[in-house]
Structure formats: structure tokens, C-alpha cells
PDB file of C-alpha atoms in Angstrom:
ATOM      1  CA  MET A 214      95.533 102.152  84.029  1.00 39.00           C
ATOM      2  CA  PRO A 215      97.483 101.121  87.332  1.00 47.00           C
ATOM      3  CA  PHE A 216      98.863  97.535  86.615  1.00 45.00           C
ATOM      4  CA  TYR A 217      97.491  95.131  89.088  1.00 49.00           C
ATOM      5  CA  THR A 218      94.349  97.017  88.522  1.00 52.00           C
ATOM      6  CA  ALA A 219      95.124  96.037  84.936  1.00 55.00           C
ATOM      7  CA  GLN A 220      95.792  92.453  86.017  1.00 59.00           C
ATOM      8  CA  GLU A 221      92.658  92.123  88.764  1.00 61.00           C
ATOM      9  CA  ALA A 222      90.683  93.010  85.207  1.00 60.00           C
ATOM     10  CA  ALA A 223      92.508  90.682  82.826  1.00 63.00           C
ATOM     11  CA  ARG A 224      92.134  87.614  85.666  1.00 65.00           C
ATOM     12  CA  PHE A 225      87.901  87.993  85.541  1.00 65.00           C
ATOM     13  CA  PHE A 226      88.448  86.786  81.543  1.00 66.00           C
ATOM     14  CA  LEU A 227      90.458  83.817  82.771  1.00 71.00           C
ATOM     15  CA  ASN A 228      87.169  82.577  84.618  1.00 76.00           C
ATOM     16  CA  PRO A 229      87.881  78.960  83.107  1.00 78.00           C
ATOM     17  CA  LEU A 230      83.879  79.323  83.981  1.00 74.00           C
ATOM     18  CA  LEU A 231      83.068  82.156  81.429  1.00 74.00           C
ATOM     19  CA  PRO A 232      83.631  81.228  78.056  1.00 75.00           C
ATOM     20  CA  VAL A 233      80.467  78.389  78.822  1.00 73.00           C
ATOM     21  CA  PHE A 234      78.175  81.462  80.009  1.00 73.00           C
ATOM     22  CA  PHE A 235      79.345  82.646  76.948  1.00 72.00           C
ATOM     23  CA  ILE A 236      78.847  79.754  74.529  1.00 73.00           C
ATOM     24  CA  GLY A 237      75.736  78.758  76.554  1.00 72.00           C
ATOM     25  CA  LEU A 238      74.084  82.111  75.426  1.00 69.00           C
ATOM     26  CA  ILE A 239      75.078  81.401  71.371  1.00 70.00           C
ATOM     27  CA  LEU A 240      73.208  78.368  71.998  1.00 68.00           C
ATOM     28  CA  LEU A 241      70.763  79.303  73.465  1.00 66.00           C
ATOM     29  CA  GLY A 242      70.311  82.483  70.880  1.00 64.00           C
ATOM     30  CA  ARG A 243      70.460  79.790  67.439  1.00 68.00           C
ATOM     31  CA  LYS A 244      66.625  78.148  66.445  1.00 60.00           C
ATOM     32  CA  GLN A 245      69.127  74.807  65.134  1.00 62.00           C
ATOM     33  CA  ARG A 246      71.214  74.580  68.861  1.00 60.00           C
ATOM     34  CA  THR A 247      73.770  71.376  67.107  1.00 72.00           C
ATOM     35  CA  ARG A 248      74.764  68.469  69.216  1.00 74.00           C
ATOM     36  CA  LEU A 249      78.459  68.805  68.478  1.00 77.00           C
ATOM     37  CA  GLY A 250      78.223  72.550  69.891  1.00 75.00           C
ATOM     38  CA  LEU A 251      76.602  71.161  72.709  1.00 79.00           C
ATOM     39  CA  PHE A 252      79.418  68.056  73.358  1.00 83.00           C
ATOM     40  CA  LEU A 253      82.324  71.028  73.055  1.00 82.00           C
ATOM     41  CA  LEU A 254      80.294  73.033  75.586  1.00 83.00           C
ATOM     42  CA  LEU A 255      80.196  70.007  77.733  1.00 87.00           C
ATOM     43  CA  ALA A 256      84.164  68.527  76.800  1.00 89.00           C
ATOM     44  CA  TYR A 257      84.947  71.542  77.612  1.00 89.00           C
ATOM     45  CA  LEU A 258      83.021  71.941  80.902  1.00 91.00           C
ATOM     46  CA  TYR A 259      84.746  69.406  81.970  1.00 93.00           C
ATOM     47  CA  GLY A 260      88.296  69.464  80.597  1.00 93.00           C
ATOM     48  CA  VAL A 261      88.310  72.183  83.082  1.00 93.00           C
ATOM     49  CA  SER A 262      86.840  70.980  86.051  1.00 95.00           C
ATOM     50  CA  ILE A 263      88.760  68.420  86.948  1.00 95.00           C
ATOM     51  CA  PRO A 264      92.267  68.194  88.892  1.00 95.00           C
ATOM     52  CA  TYR A 265      93.969  66.276  85.534  1.00 96.00           C
ATOM     53  CA  THR A 266      94.236  68.917  83.329  1.00 96.00           C
ATOM     54  CA  SER A 267      96.217  71.467  85.115  1.00 95.00           C
ATOM     55  CA  ARG A 268      98.233  68.779  87.499  1.00 95.00           C
ATOM     56  CA  VAL A 269      99.685  67.592  83.308  1.00 95.00           C
ATOM     57  CA  ILE A 270      99.999  71.140  82.008  1.00 96.00           C
ATOM     58  CA  MET A 271     102.002  72.830  84.679  1.00 96.00           C
ATOM     59  CA  ALA A 272     104.645  69.351  85.609  1.00 94.00           C
ATOM     60  CA  ARG A 273     105.110  70.351  81.948  1.00 94.00           C
ATOM     61  CA  TRP A 274     104.895  73.974  82.354  1.00 96.00           C
ATOM     62  CA  SER A 275     107.380  73.439  85.531  1.00 95.00           C
ATOM     63  CA  VAL A 276     111.405  74.114  85.517  1.00 96.00           C
ATOM     64  CA  ALA A 277     114.520  71.904  87.025  1.00 96.00           C
ATOM     65  CA  ASP A 278     115.828  73.430  89.943  1.00 97.00           C
ATOM     66  CA  THR A 279     119.665  74.618  89.668  1.00 97.00           C
ATOM     67  CA  VAL A 280     120.508  75.390  93.358  1.00 97.00           C
ATOM     68  CA  ASN A 281     123.364  73.796  94.482  1.00 96.00           C
ATOM     69  CA  ARG A 282     123.090  73.541  98.244  1.00 95.00           C
ATOM     70  CA  GLN A 283     127.948  73.004  98.620  1.00 94.00           C
ATOM     71  CA  ASN A 284     127.102  76.665  97.574  1.00 94.00           C
ATOM     72  CA  THR A 285     126.555  79.960  99.818  1.00 96.00           C
ATOM     73  CA  TYR A 286     124.526  83.054  98.123  1.00 98.00           C
ATOM     74  CA  ASP A 287     124.351  85.899  98.733  1.00 97.00           C
ATOM     75  CA  ALA A 288     121.001  86.284  98.512  1.00 97.00           C
ATOM     76  CA  ALA A 289     117.996  84.363  98.838  1.00 98.00           C
ATOM     77  CA  VAL A 290     115.174  86.059  96.264  1.00 97.00           C
ATOM     78  CA  VAL A 291     111.117  85.754  97.988  1.00 96.00           C
ATOM     79  CA  PRO A 292     108.964  87.094  95.492  1.00 94.00           C
ATOM     80  CA  GLY A 293     105.924  88.455  97.260  1.00 89.00           C
ATOM     81  CA  GLY A 294     102.388  87.702  97.535  1.00 87.00           C
ATOM     82  CA  MET A 295     102.639  85.739 100.136  1.00 90.00           C
ATOM     83  CA  VAL A 296     100.116  86.805 102.398  1.00 88.00           C
ATOM     84  CA  ASP A 297      96.147  85.521 103.030  1.00 88.00           C
ATOM     85  CA  TYR A 298      95.368  89.271 102.701  1.00 84.00           C
ATOM     86  CA  LYS A 299      91.753  88.765 101.821  1.00 85.00           C
ATOM     87  CA  TRP A 300      91.620  87.304 105.556  1.00 85.00           C
ATOM     88  CA  TYR A 301      92.772  89.722 106.582  1.00 83.00           C
ATOM     89  CA  VAL A 302      90.840  92.456 104.564  1.00 82.00           C
ATOM     90  CA  ARG A 303      87.455  89.965 106.448  1.00 82.00           C
ATOM     91  CA  HIS A 304      88.745  90.482 109.786  1.00 79.00           C
ATOM     92  CA  ALA A 305      88.769  93.911 109.523  1.00 75.00           C
ATOM     93  CA  ALA A 306      85.737  94.543 111.646  1.00 70.00           C
ATOM     94  CA  GLU A 307      85.424  96.095 115.293  1.00 66.00           C
ATOM     95  CA  ASN A 308      84.489  93.158 116.179  1.00 65.00           C
ATOM     96  CA  ASP A 309      87.365  91.192 114.726  1.00 69.00           C
ATOM     97  CA  LYS A 310      89.685  93.686 116.071  1.00 67.00           C
ATOM     98  CA  GLU A 311      88.468  93.568 119.455  1.00 71.00           C
ATOM     99  CA  ILE A 312      89.495  89.431 119.306  1.00 72.00           C
ATOM    100  CA  PHE A 313      93.217  90.620 118.062  1.00 71.00           C
ATOM    101  CA  GLY A 314      93.854  92.764 121.037  1.00 70.00           C
ATOM    102  CA  TYR A 315      93.602  89.068 122.926  1.00 76.00           C
ATOM    103  CA  ILE A 316      96.475  86.990 120.063  1.00 75.00           C
ATOM    104  CA  SER A 317      99.629  87.939 119.162  1.00 73.00           C
ATOM    105  CA  GLY A 318     102.729  86.814 117.213  1.00 75.00           C
ATOM    106  CA  TYR A 319      99.969  85.532 114.638  1.00 80.00           C
ATOM    107  CA  GLN A 320     100.282  85.751 110.599  1.00 85.00           C
ATOM    108  CA  GLN A 321      97.432  84.430 107.779  1.00 87.00           C
ATOM    109  CA  LEU A 322      99.757  83.707 105.520  1.00 88.00           C
ATOM    110  CA  GLY A 323      98.310  82.306 102.033  1.00 85.00           C
ATOM    111  CA  GLN A 324      98.807  79.825  99.110  1.00 83.00           C
ATOM    112  CA  SER A 325     101.987  80.787  98.293  1.00 86.00           C
ATOM    113  CA  SER A 326     103.766  80.085 102.063  1.00 90.00           C
ATOM    114  CA  ALA A 327     105.954  77.430 100.917  1.00 93.00           C
ATOM    115  CA  ARG A 328     108.196  80.667  99.170  1.00 94.00           C
ATOM    116  CA  ILE A 329     108.466  81.957 102.680  1.00 95.00           C
ATOM    117  CA  LEU A 330     109.083  79.435 104.729  1.00 95.00           C
ATOM    118  CA  ALA A 331     111.877  78.071 102.071  1.00 96.00           C
ATOM    119  CA  GLY A 332     113.383  81.293 102.133  1.00 96.00           C
ATOM    120  CA  VAL A 333     113.938  81.107 106.318  1.00 97.00           C
ATOM    121  CA  ALA A 334     115.496  77.588 105.922  1.00 97.00           C
ATOM    122  CA  ALA A 335     117.794  78.632 102.775  1.00 97.00           C
ATOM    123  CA  ILE A 336     118.333  81.300 105.899  1.00 97.00           C
ATOM    124  CA  LYS A 337     119.397  78.901 108.895  1.00 96.00           C
ATOM    125  CA  SER A 338     120.883  76.339 107.553  1.00 96.00           C
ATOM    126  CA  GLY A 339     123.239  78.427 105.843  1.00 95.00           C
ATOM    127  CA  LEU A 340     122.453  78.083 101.908  1.00 97.00           C
ATOM    128  CA  ALA A 341     122.232  82.063 101.513  1.00 97.00           C
ATOM    129  CA  ASP A 342     123.541  84.907 103.761  1.00 97.00           C
ATOM    130  CA  THR A 343     120.361  87.491 103.344  1.00 97.00           C
ATOM    131  CA  LEU A 344     117.666  87.078 102.435  1.00 98.00           C
ATOM    132  CA  LEU A 345     115.802  89.976  99.797  1.00 97.00           C
ATOM    133  CA  LEU A 346     111.822  90.828 100.260  1.00 96.00           C
ATOM    134  CA  SER A 347     109.870  93.406  98.891  1.00 93.00           C
ATOM    135  CA  LYS A 348     107.473  96.575 100.124  1.00 92.00           C
ATOM    136  CA  VAL A 349     104.196  94.402  99.279  1.00 89.00           C
ATOM    137  CA  SER A 350     101.490  96.555 100.646  1.00 86.00           C
ATOM    138  CA  ILE A 351      97.492  94.472  99.245  1.00 82.00           C
ATOM    139  CA  ARG A 352      94.681  96.606  99.965  1.00 80.00           C
ATOM    140  CA  GLY A 353      95.936  98.832 102.941  1.00 81.00           C
ATOM    141  CA  VAL A 354      97.697  95.032 104.113  1.00 85.00           C
ATOM    142  CA  ASN A 355     101.235  95.357 104.758  1.00 89.00           C
ATOM    143  CA  GLU A 356     102.244  92.329 103.611  1.00 91.00           C
ATOM    144  CA  THR A 357     106.617  92.712 104.832  1.00 93.00           C
ATOM    145  CA  ARG A 358     105.496  93.798 107.802  1.00 92.00           C
ATOM    146  CA  ILE A 359     103.526  90.957 108.326  1.00 91.00           C
ATOM    147  CA  LEU A 360     106.233  89.292 106.793  1.00 94.00           C
ATOM    148  CA  LEU A 361     109.079  91.254 109.138  1.00 94.00           C
ATOM    149  CA  ASP A 362     107.174  90.106 112.786  1.00 92.00           C
ATOM    150  CA  PHE A 363     107.017  86.221 111.110  1.00 93.00           C
ATOM    151  CA  LEU A 364     110.902  85.907 110.612  1.00 95.00           C
ATOM    152  CA  GLU A 365     111.695  87.699 113.462  1.00 93.00           C
ATOM    153  CA  ARG A 366     109.344  84.424 115.442  1.00 92.00           C
ATOM    154  CA  GLN A 367     110.863  81.705 113.374  1.00 93.00           C
ATOM    155  CA  GLY A 368     114.762  82.620 114.558  1.00 93.00           C
ATOM    156  CA  VAL A 369     116.123  85.217 111.696  1.00 95.00           C
ATOM    157  CA  GLU A 370     118.224  88.141 112.401  1.00 95.00           C
ATOM    158  CA  PRO A 371     117.166  91.010 110.985  1.00 94.00           C
ATOM    159  CA  GLN A 372     120.882  91.051 109.765  1.00 95.00           C
ATOM    160  CA  LYS A 373     120.139  88.479 107.960  1.00 96.00           C
ATOM    161  CA  ILE A 374     116.977  90.196 106.409  1.00 97.00           C
ATOM    162  CA  ALA A 375     117.152  93.370 103.876  1.00 96.00           C
ATOM    163  CA  VAL A 376     114.228  94.899 101.649  1.00 95.00           C
ATOM    164  CA  HIS A 377     114.285  96.584  98.558  1.00 93.00           C
ATOM    165  CA  GLY A 378     111.357  98.668  96.299  1.00 87.00           C
ATOM    166  CA  LYS A 379     108.506  99.048  96.329  1.00 89.00           C
ATOM    167  CA  VAL A 380     106.409  96.437  93.930  1.00 89.00           C
ATOM    168  CA  ARG A 381     103.182  95.471  92.830  1.00 86.00           C
ATOM    169  CA  HIS A 382     104.216  92.399  90.426  1.00 89.00           C
ATOM    170  CA  THR A 383     107.015  90.479  88.859  1.00 92.00           C
ATOM    171  CA  LEU A 384     108.621  92.496  86.648  1.00 94.00           C
ATOM    172  CA  ALA A 385     109.020  95.125  89.155  1.00 93.00           C
ATOM    173  CA  GLU A 386     110.005  93.110  91.404  1.00 95.00           C
ATOM    174  CA  ALA A 387     113.066  91.870  89.227  1.00 96.00           C
ATOM    175  CA  LYS A 388     113.894  95.140  88.433  1.00 96.00           C
ATOM    176  CA  SER A 389     113.958  96.226  91.825  1.00 96.00           C
ATOM    177  CA  VAL A 390     116.189  93.567  93.062  1.00 96.00           C
ATOM    178  CA  LYS A 391     118.748  94.018  90.385  1.00 96.00           C
ATOM    179  CA  ALA A 392     118.908  97.882  91.653  1.00 96.00           C
ATOM    180  CA  TYR A 393     119.150  96.530  95.259  1.00 96.00           C
ATOM    181  CA  CYS A 394     122.687  93.741  93.905  1.00 96.00           C
ATOM    182  CA  GLU A 395     124.285  96.687  91.785  1.00 95.00           C
ATOM    183  CA  ASN A 396     123.951  98.748  95.054  1.00 95.00           C
ATOM    184  CA  HIS A 397     125.127  96.187  98.050  1.00 95.00           C
ATOM    185  CA  GLY A 398     127.560  94.603  95.195  1.00 94.00           C
ATOM    186  CA  LEU A 399     125.427  90.551  95.531  1.00 95.00           C
ATOM    187  CA  LYS A 400     126.793  88.810  93.048  1.00 93.00           C
ATOM    188  CA  SER A 401     125.148  85.022  93.938  1.00 96.00           C
ATOM    189  CA  LEU A 402     120.778  84.929  93.810  1.00 98.00           C
ATOM    190  CA  LEU A 403     118.723  82.168  94.596  1.00 98.00           C
ATOM    191  CA  LEU A 404     115.634  82.692  93.638  1.00 98.00           C
ATOM    192  CA  ILE A 405     112.612  80.571  95.274  1.00 97.00           C
ATOM    193  CA  THR A 406     108.836  80.672  93.748  1.00 96.00           C
ATOM    194  CA  SER A 407     106.056  78.169  93.354  1.00 95.00           C
ATOM    195  CA  ALA A 408     106.936  75.864  90.750  1.00 95.00           C
ATOM    196  CA  ASN A 409     103.842  76.991  88.913  1.00 94.00           C
ATOM    197  CA  HIS A 410     105.119  80.923  88.624  1.00 95.00           C
ATOM    198  CA  MET A 411     108.981  79.584  89.040  1.00 97.00           C
ATOM    199  CA  ARG A 412     109.359  79.872  84.260  1.00 97.00           C
ATOM    200  CA  ARG A 413     107.770  83.527  84.155  1.00 96.00           C
ATOM    201  CA  ALA A 414     109.546  84.382  87.758  1.00 96.00           C
ATOM    202  CA  ALA A 415     112.812  83.113  86.244  1.00 97.00           C
ATOM    203  CA  ALA A 416     112.507  84.396  82.807  1.00 97.00           C
ATOM    204  CA  LEU A 417     111.966  87.869  84.099  1.00 97.00           C
ATOM    205  CA  PHE A 418     114.944  87.720  87.151  1.00 97.00           C
ATOM    206  CA  ARG A 419     117.379  87.276  83.427  1.00 97.00           C
ATOM    207  CA  HIS A 420     115.937  89.506  80.989  1.00 96.00           C
ATOM    208  CA  GLN A 421     116.928  91.723  83.874  1.00 95.00           C
ATOM    209  CA  GLY A 422     120.550  90.419  83.500  1.00 95.00           C
ATOM    210  CA  LEU A 423     120.152  88.751  86.854  1.00 95.00           C
ATOM    211  CA  ASN A 424     121.199  84.514  87.062  1.00 93.00           C
ATOM    212  CA  PRO A 425     119.376  83.318  89.665  1.00 97.00           C
ATOM    213  CA  ASP A 426     119.799  79.908  90.584  1.00 98.00           C
ATOM    214  CA  LEU A 427     116.261  78.381  90.816  1.00 98.00           C
ATOM    215  CA  LEU A 428     114.417  76.571  93.645  1.00 98.00           C
ATOM    216  CA  SER A 429     111.037  75.898  93.187  1.00 97.00           C
ATOM    217  CA  VAL A 430     108.726  75.240  95.725  1.00 95.00           C
ATOM    218  CA  SER A 431     104.362  73.626  95.753  1.00 92.00           C
ATOM    219  CA  ARG A 432     105.115  70.897  93.340  1.00 92.00           C
ATOM    220  CA  ASP A 433     102.148  69.002  92.798  1.00 89.00           C
ATOM    221  CA  ASN A 434     103.887  65.510  92.860  1.00 87.00           C
ATOM    222  CA  THR A 435      99.819  64.011  93.839  1.00 87.00           C
ATOM    223  CA  PRO A 436      99.602  60.562  91.974  1.00 91.00           C
ATOM    224  CA  ILE A 437      97.375  60.308  89.164  1.00 92.00           C
ATOM    225  CA  THR A 438      94.095  58.346  91.028  1.00 94.00           C
ATOM    226  CA  TRP A 439      90.774  58.293  89.119  1.00 94.00           C
ATOM    227  CA  GLU A 440      89.584  61.168  91.804  1.00 93.00           C
ATOM    228  CA  SER A 441      91.787  63.106  89.275  1.00 94.00           C
ATOM    229  CA  PHE A 442      89.195  62.991  86.430  1.00 96.00           C
ATOM    230  CA  ILE A 443      86.198  63.878  88.669  1.00 94.00           C
ATOM    231  CA  PRO A 444      85.010  67.207  88.365  1.00 93.00           C
ATOM    232  CA  SER A 445      85.122  69.342  91.342  1.00 94.00           C
ATOM    233  CA  GLU A 446      85.732  73.060  92.875  1.00 91.00           C
ATOM    234  CA  ASP A 447      89.791  71.741  93.287  1.00 92.00           C
ATOM    235  CA  GLY A 448      89.862  71.306  89.459  1.00 94.00           C
ATOM    236  CA  LEU A 449      88.004  74.852  89.085  1.00 92.00           C
ATOM    237  CA  GLU A 450      90.845  76.699  90.872  1.00 92.00           C
ATOM    238  CA  ASP A 451      93.978  74.773  89.215  1.00 94.00           C
ATOM    239  CA  THR A 452      92.448  75.791  86.224  1.00 94.00           C
ATOM    240  CA  TYR A 453      91.892  78.972  86.606  1.00 91.00           C
ATOM    241  CA  MET A 454      96.314  79.381  88.189  1.00 92.00           C
ATOM    242  CA  MET A 455      97.203  77.622  85.369  1.00 94.00           C
ATOM    243  CA  PHE A 456      95.362  79.596  83.312  1.00 92.00           C
ATOM    244  CA  ASN A 457      96.672  83.225  85.040  1.00 91.00           C
ATOM    245  CA  GLU A 458     100.318  82.071  84.910  1.00 93.00           C
ATOM    246  CA  ILE A 459     100.251  80.431  80.871  1.00 93.00           C
ATOM    247  CA  ALA A 460      98.427  83.793  80.081  1.00 90.00           C
ATOM    248  CA  GLY A 461     100.976  86.388  82.655  1.00 91.00           C
ATOM    249  CA  TYR A 462     104.059  84.285  80.791  1.00 94.00           C
ATOM    250  CA  LEU A 463     102.782  85.669  77.637  1.00 93.00           C
ATOM    251  CA  ALA A 464     101.993  88.649  78.864  1.00 90.00           C
ATOM    252  CA  TYR A 465     105.298  89.618  79.297  1.00 93.00           C
ATOM    253  CA  LEU A 466     106.439  87.196  76.481  1.00 94.00           C
ATOM    254  CA  LEU A 467     104.951  90.098  73.787  1.00 93.00           C
ATOM    255  CA  GLN A 468     105.817  93.316  76.107  1.00 92.00           C
ATOM    256  CA  GLY A 469     108.912  91.816  75.292  1.00 92.00           C
ATOM    257  CA  ASN A 470     110.121  91.658  78.666  1.00 92.00           C
ATOM    258  CA  LEU A 471     111.397  88.160  78.830  1.00 89.00           C
TER     259      LEU A 471
END
């Protein structure tokens, strides 16, 4: 099974509502439904559906930045996964194609768009000489081409952009970046990714013998308020992303890749 397919299958089991379904079935099948079982089920459901849970855990999961803004790095590495490919798939119908026949230069970025924005800032501010992108194509959507168009419109000079190997996950990204750096004599690297993803990404890069400085984006600095304890769709989504990140880290650790 291809890695990306295995990842997608694993994400199904990381759905925070899945245990509620199975535990509910168990409780329904029991002749005597204990109050304790029902209480634990409701407590779990409450915990995974409030924003507070993931916010507190991921704040401790994130790692400190080590970027030195007095340096000029040989390259800034921005891991893939920044384009909202589902949006492109949804708008691939003929009627939407007709609409986009009259619109040019539009790129639909996803939740991880802060990575590429920080990459643009790193190049234009002189923090890094080269922006390293990977060859990423998901379900027929060529992310690399979309990002290159975006960078052109942001005024990033083509000679400051380099595209390394085709990748499908962060481990392959780390290996590809290592090979590119060895072939092109790049020494100092700045790794730019989301705060939630940085612990895993940094560990994978270091395991490959790379030692990048770190610049995290999308840190959640939202203050804790009473709304943080109200169950919501955002709370469930944040919990799902937390499960996905921690499970991904543990999977790589058990495989000996960290």
C-alpha cells in the first residue's frame, strides 16, 4: 500500500468521534448500562470537542524557534501541503472551468499557507538566499506549479527558487532535501513549517543528518476564554489535527525514522 494511502487510512481511525461510536455500541449491547460508562463516554466527548484541550496540549507540543535573524541562510525549506487541493478538485467541473477562463492569477491556498508566506518573507528580507520547494501533486492537483505562480506574483525572482525531488510525506521531503543540499553544496538551512508540525519535521530532518534552524508559523496564541470550554466543530477539528500530529510522530518513532 502506498504511504499516502496508508496515511489516509490511518486518519480515518484518528477521528475523535470514532471511539464514541464504538463505545456507544458496546453500551447499547450491554444488558446493564452503567452510569460510569455513560459518564466516561460523555466526558471523553466533551474533552475532544472543546478547543481548550488541543490548545493546551499543542502549546506544550510545539518547540522553540532557533532562527538567527542576523544570519543569511543558504536555503529556506518549506514542506509541501500548502495548497487547498480539495478546493481544486471540487471546482474541476466544466461550469467552473468556464468561470476560471475569465480569471487569471488566482491560487487557492490551504490552512498551511502561512508556510509559503513566511518563505516569501524570508527570501525578500534577505534571511535566506534560496527557497526550496518539493514536487507535490495530490489527486491530480499540481501544487508546485500553483506555488510557482504564486511566488512569481509575489515578486520572488525565479533564480531564488529551487525545486527538489517528488515527495509524498515529510520523511521523503527530508531525504530529498538532504540529497539536494549535498549535490548543490548548501550548508545552512532554515526549516519553516507550522508550530504543530515542527516537532515531527525537525526530528525527521535531524535524523537525516541535517541540522536546520527552526521558524514556526501559525502558533495559536488565542487567549483562553469561556468559549474555549464550549463544544464546537472547531474544537473537534483541532482535536483531530492534534491526534494526527502526535500519531504521525509516534509512527515515525516506532519505524526508527526519528
